[in-house]
Short mmCIF file of C-alpha atoms and ligand atoms in Angstrom, two decimals:
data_model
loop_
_atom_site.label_atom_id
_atom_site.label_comp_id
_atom_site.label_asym_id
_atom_site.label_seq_id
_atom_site.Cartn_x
_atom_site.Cartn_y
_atom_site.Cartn_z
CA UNK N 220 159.39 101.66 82.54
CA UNK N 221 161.92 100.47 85.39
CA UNK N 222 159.83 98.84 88.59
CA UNK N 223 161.51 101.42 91.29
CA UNK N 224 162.18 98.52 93.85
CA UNK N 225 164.22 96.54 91.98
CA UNK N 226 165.17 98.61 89.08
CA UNK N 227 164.51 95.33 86.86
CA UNK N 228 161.83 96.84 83.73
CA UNK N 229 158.01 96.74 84.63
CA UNK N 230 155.09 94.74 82.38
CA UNK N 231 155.06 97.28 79.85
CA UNK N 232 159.23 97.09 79.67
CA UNK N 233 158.78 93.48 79.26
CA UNK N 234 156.11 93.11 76.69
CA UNK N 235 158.24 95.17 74.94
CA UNK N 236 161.11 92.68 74.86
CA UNK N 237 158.69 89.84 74.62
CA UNK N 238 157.43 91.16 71.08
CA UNK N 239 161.08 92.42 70.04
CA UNK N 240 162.48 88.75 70.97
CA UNK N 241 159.36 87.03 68.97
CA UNK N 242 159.73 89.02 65.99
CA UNK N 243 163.54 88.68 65.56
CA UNK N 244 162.64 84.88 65.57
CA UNK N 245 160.77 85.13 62.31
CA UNK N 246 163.57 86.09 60.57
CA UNK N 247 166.07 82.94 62.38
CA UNK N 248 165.14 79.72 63.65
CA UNK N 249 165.18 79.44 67.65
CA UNK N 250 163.23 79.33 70.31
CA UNK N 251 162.66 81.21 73.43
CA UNK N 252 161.37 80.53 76.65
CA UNK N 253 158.92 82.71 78.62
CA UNK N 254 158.97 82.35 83.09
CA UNK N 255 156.99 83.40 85.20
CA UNK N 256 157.74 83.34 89.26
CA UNK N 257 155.00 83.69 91.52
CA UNK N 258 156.60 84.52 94.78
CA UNK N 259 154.54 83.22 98.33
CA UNK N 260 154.37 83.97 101.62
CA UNK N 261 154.86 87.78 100.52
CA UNK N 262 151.63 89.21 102.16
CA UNK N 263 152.67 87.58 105.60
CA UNK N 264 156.17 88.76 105.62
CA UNK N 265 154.46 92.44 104.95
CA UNK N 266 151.68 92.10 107.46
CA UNK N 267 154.65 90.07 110.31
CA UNK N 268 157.99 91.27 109.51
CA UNK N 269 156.67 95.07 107.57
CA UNK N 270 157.02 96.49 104.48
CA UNK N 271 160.72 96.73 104.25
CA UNK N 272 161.59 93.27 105.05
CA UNK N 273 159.34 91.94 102.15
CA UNK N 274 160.52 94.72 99.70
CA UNK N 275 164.55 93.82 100.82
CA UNK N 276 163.44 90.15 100.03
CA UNK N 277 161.95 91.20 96.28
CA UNK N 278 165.35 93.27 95.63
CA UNK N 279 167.74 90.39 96.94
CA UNK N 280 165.85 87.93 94.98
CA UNK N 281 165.73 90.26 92.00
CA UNK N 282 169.65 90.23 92.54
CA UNK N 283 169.76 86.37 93.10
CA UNK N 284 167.89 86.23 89.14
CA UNK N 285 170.55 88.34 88.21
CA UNK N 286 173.15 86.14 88.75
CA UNK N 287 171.95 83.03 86.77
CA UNK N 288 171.28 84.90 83.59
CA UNK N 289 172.85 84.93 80.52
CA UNK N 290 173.45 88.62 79.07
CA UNK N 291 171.32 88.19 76.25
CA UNK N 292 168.10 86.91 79.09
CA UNK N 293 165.85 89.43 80.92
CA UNK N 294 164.17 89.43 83.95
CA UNK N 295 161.48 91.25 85.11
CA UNK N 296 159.15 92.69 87.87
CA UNK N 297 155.64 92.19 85.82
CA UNK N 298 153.14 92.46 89.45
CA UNK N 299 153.21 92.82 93.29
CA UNK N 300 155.03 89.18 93.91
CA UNK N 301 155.59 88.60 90.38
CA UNK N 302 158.65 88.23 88.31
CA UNK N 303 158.73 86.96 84.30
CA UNK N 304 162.15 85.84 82.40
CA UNK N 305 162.62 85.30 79.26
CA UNK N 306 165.42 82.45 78.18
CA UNK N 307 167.32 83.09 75.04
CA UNK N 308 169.41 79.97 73.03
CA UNK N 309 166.52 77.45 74.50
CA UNK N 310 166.67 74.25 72.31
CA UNK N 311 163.71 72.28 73.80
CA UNK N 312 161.61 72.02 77.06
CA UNK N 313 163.79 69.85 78.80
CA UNK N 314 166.29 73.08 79.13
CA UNK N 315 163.16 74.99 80.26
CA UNK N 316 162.69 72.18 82.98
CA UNK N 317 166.42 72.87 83.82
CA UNK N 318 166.03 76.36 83.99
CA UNK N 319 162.90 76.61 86.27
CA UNK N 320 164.45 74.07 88.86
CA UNK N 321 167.46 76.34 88.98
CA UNK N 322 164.94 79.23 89.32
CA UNK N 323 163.48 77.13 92.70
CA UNK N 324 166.61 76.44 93.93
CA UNK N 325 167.46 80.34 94.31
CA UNK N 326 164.79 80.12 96.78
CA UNK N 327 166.48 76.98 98.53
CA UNK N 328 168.92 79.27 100.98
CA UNK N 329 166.98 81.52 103.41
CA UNK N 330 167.23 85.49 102.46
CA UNK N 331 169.54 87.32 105.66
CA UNK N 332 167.74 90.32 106.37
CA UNK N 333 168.98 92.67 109.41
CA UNK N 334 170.04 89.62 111.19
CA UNK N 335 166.60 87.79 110.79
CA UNK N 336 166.38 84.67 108.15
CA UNK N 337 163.77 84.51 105.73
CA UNK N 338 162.50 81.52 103.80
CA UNK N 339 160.07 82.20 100.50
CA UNK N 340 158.48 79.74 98.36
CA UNK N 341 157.60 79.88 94.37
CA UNK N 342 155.53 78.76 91.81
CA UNK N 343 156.34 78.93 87.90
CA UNK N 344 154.99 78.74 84.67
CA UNK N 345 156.75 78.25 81.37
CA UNK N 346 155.97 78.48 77.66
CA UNK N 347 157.82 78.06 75.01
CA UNK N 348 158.04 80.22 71.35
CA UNK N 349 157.12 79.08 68.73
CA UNK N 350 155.86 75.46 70.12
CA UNK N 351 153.14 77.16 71.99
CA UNK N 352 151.86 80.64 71.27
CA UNK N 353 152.10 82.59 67.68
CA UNK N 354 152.81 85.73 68.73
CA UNK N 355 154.26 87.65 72.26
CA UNK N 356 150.72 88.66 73.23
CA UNK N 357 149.74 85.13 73.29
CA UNK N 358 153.25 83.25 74.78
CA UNK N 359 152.30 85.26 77.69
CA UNK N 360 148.73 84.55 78.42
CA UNK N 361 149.73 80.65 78.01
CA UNK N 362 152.63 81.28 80.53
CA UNK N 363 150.25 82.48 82.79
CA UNK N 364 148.19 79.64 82.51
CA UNK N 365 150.90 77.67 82.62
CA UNK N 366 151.28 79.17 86.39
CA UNK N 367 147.62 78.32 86.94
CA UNK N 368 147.97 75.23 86.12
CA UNK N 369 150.99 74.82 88.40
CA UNK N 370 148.88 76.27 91.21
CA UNK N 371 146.19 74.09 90.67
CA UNK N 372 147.76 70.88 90.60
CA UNK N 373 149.66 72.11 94.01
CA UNK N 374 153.53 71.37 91.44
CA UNK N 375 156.33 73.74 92.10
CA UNK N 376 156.22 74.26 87.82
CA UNK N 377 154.20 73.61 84.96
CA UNK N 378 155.52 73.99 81.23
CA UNK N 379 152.30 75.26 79.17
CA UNK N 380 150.46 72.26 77.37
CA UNK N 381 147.87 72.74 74.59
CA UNK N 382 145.10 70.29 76.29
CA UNK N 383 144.02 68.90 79.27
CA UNK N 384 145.00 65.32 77.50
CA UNK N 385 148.90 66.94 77.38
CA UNK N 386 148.74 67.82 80.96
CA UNK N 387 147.46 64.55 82.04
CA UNK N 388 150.24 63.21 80.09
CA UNK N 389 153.14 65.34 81.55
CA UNK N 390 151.77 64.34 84.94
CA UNK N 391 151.67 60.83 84.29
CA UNK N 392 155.66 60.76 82.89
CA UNK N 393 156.55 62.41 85.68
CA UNK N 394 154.52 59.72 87.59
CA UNK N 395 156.02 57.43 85.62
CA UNK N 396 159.86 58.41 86.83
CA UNK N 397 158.79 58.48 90.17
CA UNK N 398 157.58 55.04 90.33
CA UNK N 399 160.59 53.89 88.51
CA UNK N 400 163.16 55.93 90.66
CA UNK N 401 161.32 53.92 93.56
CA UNK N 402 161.43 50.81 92.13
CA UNK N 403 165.39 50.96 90.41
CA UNK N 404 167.81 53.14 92.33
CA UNK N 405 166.97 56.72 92.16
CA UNK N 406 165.84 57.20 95.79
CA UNK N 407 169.02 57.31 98.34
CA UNK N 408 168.53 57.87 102.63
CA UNK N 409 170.60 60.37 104.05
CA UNK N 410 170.83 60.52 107.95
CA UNK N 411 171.35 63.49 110.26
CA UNK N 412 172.36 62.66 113.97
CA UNK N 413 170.37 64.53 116.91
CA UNK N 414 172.16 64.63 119.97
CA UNK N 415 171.32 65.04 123.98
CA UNK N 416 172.03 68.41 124.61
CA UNK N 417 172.54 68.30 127.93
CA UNK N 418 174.44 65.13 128.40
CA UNK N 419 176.28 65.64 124.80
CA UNK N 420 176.02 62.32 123.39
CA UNK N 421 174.49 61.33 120.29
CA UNK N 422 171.10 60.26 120.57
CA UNK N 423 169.21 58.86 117.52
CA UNK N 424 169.42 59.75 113.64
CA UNK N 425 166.71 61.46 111.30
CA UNK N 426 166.18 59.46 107.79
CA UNK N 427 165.68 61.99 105.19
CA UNK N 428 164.83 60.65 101.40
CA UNK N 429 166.30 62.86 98.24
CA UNK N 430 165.89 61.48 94.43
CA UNK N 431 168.95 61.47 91.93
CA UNK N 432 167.12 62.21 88.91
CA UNK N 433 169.67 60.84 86.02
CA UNK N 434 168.58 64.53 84.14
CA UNK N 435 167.76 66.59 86.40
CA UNK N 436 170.31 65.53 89.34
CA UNK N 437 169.42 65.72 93.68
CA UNK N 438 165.65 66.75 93.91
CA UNK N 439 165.03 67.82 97.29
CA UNK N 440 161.95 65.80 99.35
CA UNK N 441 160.21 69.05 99.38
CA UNK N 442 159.87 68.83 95.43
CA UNK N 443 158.87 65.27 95.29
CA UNK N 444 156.45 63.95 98.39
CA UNK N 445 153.68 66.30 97.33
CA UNK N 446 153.74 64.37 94.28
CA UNK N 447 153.81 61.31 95.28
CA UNK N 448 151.44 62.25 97.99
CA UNK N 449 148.81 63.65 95.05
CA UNK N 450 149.43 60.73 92.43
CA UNK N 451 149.24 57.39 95.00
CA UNK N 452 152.74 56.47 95.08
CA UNK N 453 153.14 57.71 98.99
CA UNK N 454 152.48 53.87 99.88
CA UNK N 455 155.64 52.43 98.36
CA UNK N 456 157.08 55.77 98.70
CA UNK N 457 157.21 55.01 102.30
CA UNK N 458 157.51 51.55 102.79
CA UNK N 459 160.74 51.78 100.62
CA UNK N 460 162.05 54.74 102.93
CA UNK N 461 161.15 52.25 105.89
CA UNK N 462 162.87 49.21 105.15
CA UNK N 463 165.86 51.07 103.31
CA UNK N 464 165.93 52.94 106.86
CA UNK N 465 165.82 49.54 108.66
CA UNK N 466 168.06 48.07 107.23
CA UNK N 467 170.98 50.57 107.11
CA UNK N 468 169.75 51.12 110.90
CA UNK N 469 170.19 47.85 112.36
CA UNK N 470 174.05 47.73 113.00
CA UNK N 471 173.57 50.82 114.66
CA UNK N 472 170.80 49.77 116.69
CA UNK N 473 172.61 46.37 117.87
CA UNK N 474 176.06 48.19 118.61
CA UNK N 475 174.38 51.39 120.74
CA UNK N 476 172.58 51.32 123.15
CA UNK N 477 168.95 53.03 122.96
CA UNK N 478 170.03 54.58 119.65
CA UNK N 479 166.90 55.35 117.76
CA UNK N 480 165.78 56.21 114.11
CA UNK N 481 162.86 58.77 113.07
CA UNK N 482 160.97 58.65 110.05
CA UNK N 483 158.82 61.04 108.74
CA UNK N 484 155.62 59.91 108.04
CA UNK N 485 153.66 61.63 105.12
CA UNK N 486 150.34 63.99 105.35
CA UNK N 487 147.95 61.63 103.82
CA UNK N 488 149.36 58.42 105.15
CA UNK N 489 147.27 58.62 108.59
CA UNK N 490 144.39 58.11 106.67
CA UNK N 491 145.89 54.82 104.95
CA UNK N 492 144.16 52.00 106.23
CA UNK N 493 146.73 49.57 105.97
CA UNK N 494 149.53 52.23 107.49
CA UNK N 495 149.81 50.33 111.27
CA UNK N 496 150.36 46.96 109.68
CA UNK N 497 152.76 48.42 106.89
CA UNK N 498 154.97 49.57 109.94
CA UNK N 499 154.61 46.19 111.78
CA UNK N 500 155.24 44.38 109.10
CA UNK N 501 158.78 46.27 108.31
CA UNK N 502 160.08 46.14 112.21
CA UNK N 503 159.07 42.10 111.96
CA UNK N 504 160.81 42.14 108.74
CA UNK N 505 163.93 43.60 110.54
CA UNK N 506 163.64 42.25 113.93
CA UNK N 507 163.87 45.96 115.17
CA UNK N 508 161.90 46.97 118.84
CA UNK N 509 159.12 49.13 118.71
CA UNK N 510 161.21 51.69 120.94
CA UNK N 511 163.96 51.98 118.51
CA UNK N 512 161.93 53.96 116.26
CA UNK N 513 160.28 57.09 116.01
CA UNK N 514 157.97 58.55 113.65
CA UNK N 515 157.72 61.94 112.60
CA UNK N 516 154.13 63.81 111.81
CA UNK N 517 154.11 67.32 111.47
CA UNK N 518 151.34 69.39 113.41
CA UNK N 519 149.71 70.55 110.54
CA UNK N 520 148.78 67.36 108.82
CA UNK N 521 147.52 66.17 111.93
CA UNK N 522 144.72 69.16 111.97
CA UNK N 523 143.42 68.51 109.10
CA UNK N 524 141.38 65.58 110.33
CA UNK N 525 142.06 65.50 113.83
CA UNK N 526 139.96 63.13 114.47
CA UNK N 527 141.13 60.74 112.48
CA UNK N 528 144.73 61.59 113.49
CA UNK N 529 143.85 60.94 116.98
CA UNK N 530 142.95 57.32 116.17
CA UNK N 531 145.54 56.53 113.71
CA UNK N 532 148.20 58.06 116.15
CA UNK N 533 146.31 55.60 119.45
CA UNK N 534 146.95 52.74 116.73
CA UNK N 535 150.55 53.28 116.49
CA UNK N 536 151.05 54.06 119.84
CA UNK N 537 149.72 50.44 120.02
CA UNK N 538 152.95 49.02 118.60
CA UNK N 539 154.86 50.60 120.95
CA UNK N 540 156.46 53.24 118.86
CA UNK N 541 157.24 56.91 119.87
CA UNK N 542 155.40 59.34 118.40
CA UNK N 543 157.09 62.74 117.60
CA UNK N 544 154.94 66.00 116.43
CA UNK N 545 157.12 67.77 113.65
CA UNK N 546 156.98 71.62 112.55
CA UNK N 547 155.54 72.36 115.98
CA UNK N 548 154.23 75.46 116.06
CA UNK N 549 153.33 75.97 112.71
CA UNK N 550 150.10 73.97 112.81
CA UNK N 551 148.05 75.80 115.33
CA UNK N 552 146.97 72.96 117.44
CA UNK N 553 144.94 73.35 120.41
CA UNK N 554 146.44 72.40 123.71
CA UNK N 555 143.47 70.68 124.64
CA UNK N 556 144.12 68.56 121.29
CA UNK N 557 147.35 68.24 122.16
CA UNK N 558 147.04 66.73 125.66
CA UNK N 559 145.02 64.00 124.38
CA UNK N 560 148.00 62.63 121.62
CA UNK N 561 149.79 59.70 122.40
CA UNK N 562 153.24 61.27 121.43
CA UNK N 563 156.77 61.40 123.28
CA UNK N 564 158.11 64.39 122.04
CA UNK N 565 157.66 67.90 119.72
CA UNK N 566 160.24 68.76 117.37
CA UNK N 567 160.27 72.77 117.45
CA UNK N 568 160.10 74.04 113.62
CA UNK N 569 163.49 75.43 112.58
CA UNK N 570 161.73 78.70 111.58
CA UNK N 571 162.03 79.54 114.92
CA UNK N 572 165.20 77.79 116.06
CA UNK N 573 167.54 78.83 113.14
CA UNK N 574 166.33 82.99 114.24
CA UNK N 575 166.24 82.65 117.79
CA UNK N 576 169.73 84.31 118.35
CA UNK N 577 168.86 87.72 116.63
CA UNK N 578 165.39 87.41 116.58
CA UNK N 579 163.83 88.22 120.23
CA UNK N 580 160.23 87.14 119.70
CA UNK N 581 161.33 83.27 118.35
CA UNK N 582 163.76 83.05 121.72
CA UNK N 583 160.58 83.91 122.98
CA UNK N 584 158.57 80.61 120.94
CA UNK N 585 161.54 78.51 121.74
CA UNK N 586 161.69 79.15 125.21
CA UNK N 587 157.99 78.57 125.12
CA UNK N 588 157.59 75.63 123.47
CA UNK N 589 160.18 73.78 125.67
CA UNK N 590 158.11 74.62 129.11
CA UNK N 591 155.31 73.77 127.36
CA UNK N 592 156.58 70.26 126.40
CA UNK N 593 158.17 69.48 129.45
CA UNK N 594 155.02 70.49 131.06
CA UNK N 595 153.23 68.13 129.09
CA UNK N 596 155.98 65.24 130.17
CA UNK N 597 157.35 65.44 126.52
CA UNK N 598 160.90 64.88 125.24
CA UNK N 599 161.97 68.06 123.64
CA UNK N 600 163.80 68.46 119.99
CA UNK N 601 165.05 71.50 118.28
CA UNK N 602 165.83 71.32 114.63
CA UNK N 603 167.92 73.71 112.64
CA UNK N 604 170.94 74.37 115.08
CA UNK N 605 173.31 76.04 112.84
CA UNK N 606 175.83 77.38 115.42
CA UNK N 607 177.40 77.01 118.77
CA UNK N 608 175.64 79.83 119.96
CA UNK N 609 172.41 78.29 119.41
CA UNK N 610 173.54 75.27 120.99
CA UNK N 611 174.07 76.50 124.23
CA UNK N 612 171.09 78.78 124.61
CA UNK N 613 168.94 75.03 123.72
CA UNK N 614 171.25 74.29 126.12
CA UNK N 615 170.55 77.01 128.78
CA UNK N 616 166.47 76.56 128.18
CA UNK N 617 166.64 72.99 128.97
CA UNK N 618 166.09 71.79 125.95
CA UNK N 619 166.31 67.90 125.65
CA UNK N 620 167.46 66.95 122.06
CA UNK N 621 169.21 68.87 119.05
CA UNK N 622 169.88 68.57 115.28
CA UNK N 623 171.12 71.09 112.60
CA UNK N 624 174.12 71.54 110.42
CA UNK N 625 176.07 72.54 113.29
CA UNK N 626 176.18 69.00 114.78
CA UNK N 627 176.33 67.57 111.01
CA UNK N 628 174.14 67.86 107.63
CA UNK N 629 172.39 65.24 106.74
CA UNK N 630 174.87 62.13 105.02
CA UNK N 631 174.23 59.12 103.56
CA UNK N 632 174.72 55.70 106.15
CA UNK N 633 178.36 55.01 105.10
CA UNK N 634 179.57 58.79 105.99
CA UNK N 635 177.35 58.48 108.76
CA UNK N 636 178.74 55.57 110.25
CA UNK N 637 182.06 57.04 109.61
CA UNK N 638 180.90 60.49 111.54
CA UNK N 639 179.20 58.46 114.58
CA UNK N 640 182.95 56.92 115.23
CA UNK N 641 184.60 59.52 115.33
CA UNK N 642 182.53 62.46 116.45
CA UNK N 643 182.97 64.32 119.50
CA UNK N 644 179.51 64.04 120.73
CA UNK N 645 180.57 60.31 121.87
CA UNK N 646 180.58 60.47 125.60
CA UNK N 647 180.77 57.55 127.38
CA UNK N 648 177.86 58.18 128.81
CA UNK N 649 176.10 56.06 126.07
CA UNK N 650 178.82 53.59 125.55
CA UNK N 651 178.98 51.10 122.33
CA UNK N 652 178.03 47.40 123.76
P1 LIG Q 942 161.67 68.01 108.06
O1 LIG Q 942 161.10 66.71 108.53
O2 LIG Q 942 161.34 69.24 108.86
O3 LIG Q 942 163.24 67.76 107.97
C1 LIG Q 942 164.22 68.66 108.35
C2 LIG Q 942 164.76 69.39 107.16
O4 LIG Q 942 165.59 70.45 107.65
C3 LIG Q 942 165.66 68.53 106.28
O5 LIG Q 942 165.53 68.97 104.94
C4 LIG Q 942 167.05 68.87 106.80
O6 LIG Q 942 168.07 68.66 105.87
C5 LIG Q 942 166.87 70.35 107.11
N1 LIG Q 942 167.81 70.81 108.14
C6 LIG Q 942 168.32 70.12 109.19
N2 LIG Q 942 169.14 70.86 109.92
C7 LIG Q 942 169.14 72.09 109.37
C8 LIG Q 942 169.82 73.32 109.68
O7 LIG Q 942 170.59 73.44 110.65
N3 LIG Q 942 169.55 74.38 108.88
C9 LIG Q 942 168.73 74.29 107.79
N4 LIG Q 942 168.55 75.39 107.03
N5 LIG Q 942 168.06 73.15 107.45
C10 LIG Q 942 168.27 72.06 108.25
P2 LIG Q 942 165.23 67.94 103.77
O8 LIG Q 942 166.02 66.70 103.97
O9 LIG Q 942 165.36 68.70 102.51
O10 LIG Q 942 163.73 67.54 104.04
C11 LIG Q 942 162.70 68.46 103.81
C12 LIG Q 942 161.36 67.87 104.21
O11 LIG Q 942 160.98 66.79 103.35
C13 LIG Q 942 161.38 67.26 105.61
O12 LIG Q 942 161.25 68.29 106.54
C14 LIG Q 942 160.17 66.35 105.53
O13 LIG Q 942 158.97 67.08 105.72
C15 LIG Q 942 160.20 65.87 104.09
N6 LIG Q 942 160.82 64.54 104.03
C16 LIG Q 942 162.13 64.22 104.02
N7 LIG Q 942 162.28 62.87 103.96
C17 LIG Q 942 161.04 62.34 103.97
C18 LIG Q 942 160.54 60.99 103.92
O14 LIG Q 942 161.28 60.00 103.89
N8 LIG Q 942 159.17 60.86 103.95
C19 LIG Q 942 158.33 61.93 104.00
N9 LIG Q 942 157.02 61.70 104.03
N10 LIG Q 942 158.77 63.18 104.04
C20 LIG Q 942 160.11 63.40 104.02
CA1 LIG Q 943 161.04 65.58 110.22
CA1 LIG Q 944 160.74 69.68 110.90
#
């Protein structure tokens, strides 16, 4: 009853355990907890990468699982993309909250397969015995609707509630810490320079939000913006990023010359009406030029209503901001779309950047996309330059601007400040004033 891929035990094996673990609680108190991991993006890495790639990625996963559990968990391979846990010594669902976060940040760090980095996304589902089934048969049918409710309300995890009223009530508390980590001081602004390449100076910095959840600790931006994107909180979401950004910005901006922030700008915002004031408002607030800032919108949120895009995009070209498309090449965009956009530059999507040295076909995509923007008279970015190697290829394909851990991580503005002093990028040819 072993799955032969990952030698971790099959359904069967597990509903085995399942039953064993429920019935040994009716003769102690405690309470167990019951995951399951829907795994993504497996059918493409099949169907782009083959077979083996996507099985290596189920066994190193199945290995990363491993790792975290405690002797008396289990772990299993219950479907195709699908793996189920069960939690032993669980006191309440807060430690199943802990548990499935630690679950999605297994998937944080790419998978290294023959040279070639691969990134997979999850969704889970968690249920707890004895709060919400009476018996093994039916703690797994509510963790699987626990999953479906995950999927369906586009969250990374979903702890199994008894009624729609609980589940509108879950939603709203974590609503509810959302709004207050905007409005108290949950939400921090790290920074990550981008640099000329070619002229080796630094060029601008790239405001990224994270949340320091008092329980739960850093939640990445990727956890959180959906949400606030889905419960109407990506309005003061943003225009708290913006004015934080500002105004940790503006010694920077009046000590360097042309030194520039970006900002990423969310999905759903370019179909906020009140989005192009919002923006013109903050740079009043901050006396800041149009030209010092940038904002970010990735490719893919702009096809969902291009139309719309197109306008919103013309408005904010109107303040005399630069426009930047993010992800590119993700998003499938026409060229004839694209020729029509008000933007300055594309931002290559570090898919393709952080593989380009093993991976033939995205030196092929970068080299690509750089003729193409400089074609198009656009400023060129790569993202996700982890080594020197890298570097100098951008370098070698003309590429304009670079970020990635190689040139720094991300870091809030004191460390940044610190870094832009004393970093060798500073060449005189951008002096300080
Ligand atoms: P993004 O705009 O594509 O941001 C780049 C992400 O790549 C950042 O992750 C950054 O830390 C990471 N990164 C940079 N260099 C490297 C590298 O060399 N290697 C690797 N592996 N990763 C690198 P982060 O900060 O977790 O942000 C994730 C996403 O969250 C962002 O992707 C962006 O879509 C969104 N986001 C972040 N801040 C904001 C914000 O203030 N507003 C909105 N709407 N979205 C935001
Ligand atoms: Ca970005
Ligand atoms: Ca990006």
């Amino acid at each position: 009853m072993l799955d032969h891929l990952t030698s971790l035990p099959s359904r069967k094996g597990f509903f085995d355990k399942l039953n064993k673990q429920v019935q040994s609680l009716s003769e102690k108190p405690g309470k167990i907890a019951c995951l399951i991991i829907n795994i993504h993006e497996l059918k493409k890495i099949n169907s782009s990468l083959g077979y083996d790639i996507g099985d290596t990625v189920l066994q190193e996963f199945a290995q990363r699982i491993r790792r975290i559990l405690r002797e008396t968990d289990t772990a299993a391979r219950i479907g195709d993309n699908k793996f189920a846990l069960i939690l032993t010594s669980i006191m309440n669902s807060g430690h199943a909250t802990l548990a499935a976060n630690k679950i999605l940040t297994l998937l944080d760090e790419p998978f290294r397969i023959n040279g070639s980095k691969v990134q997979i996304k999850a969704t889970l589902g968690v249920a707890l015995y004895p709060e919400h089934a009476e018996n093994a048969q039916s703690l797994l049918q509510n963790t699987e609707e626990a999953l479906d409710q995950a999927k369906s309300t586009r969250s990374e995890y979903n702890i199994y509630c008894h009624s729609n009223v609980n589940i509108e009530r879950r939603n709203h508390i974590l609503e509810k810490e959302l709004k207050d980590a905007i409005d108290g001081d949950e939400l921090l602004m790290h920074y990550q320079p981008q640099i000329s390449i070619q002229q080796q100076y630094v060029n601008s910095v790239e405001a990224l939000v994270r949340w320091q959840h008092p329980k739960t600790g850093m939640i990445s931006p990727d956890r959180f913006i959906s949400l606030a994107e889905n419960c109407g909180l990506i309005v003061p979401l943003t225009l708290w990023t913006l004015n934080t950004t500002l105004r940790h910005c503006k010694n920077c901006f009046e000590s360097w010359q042309n030194f520039s922030v970006s900002i990423n700008l969310s999905a759903v915002l370019l179909h906020e009406p009140d989005l192009v004031e919002m923006i013109r408002q903050s740079m009043q607030i901050w006396g800041i030029n149009a030209n010092n800032l940038t904002l970010e919108v990735t490719e893919s949120a702009m096809m969902v209503d291009p139309d719309k895009s197109m306008q919103t995009l013309h408005e904010l070209n109107g303040l005399g901001v630069n426009i930047s498309i993010d992800d590119f090449g993700t998003g499938h965009s026409s060229l004839s779309y694209l020729k029509q956009l008000p933007v300055n530059e594309i931002k290559i999507d570090k898919s393709f950047v952080m593989n380009m040295n093993e991976n033939e076909d995205d030196r092929k995509i970068v080299r690509s996309v750089i003729d193409l923007g400089h074609n198009f008279d656009l400023k060129v970015v790569a993202e996700g330059i982890e080594s020197e190697q890298t570097l100098s290829e951008l370098r070698g394909m003309g590429c304009d601007i670079g970020q990635g851990y190689y040139i720094s991580r991300p870091l809030p503005m004191d460390e940044m400040q610190h870094w832009l002093n004393s970093t060798t990028w500073n060449s005189n040819k951008n002096p300080q004033k």
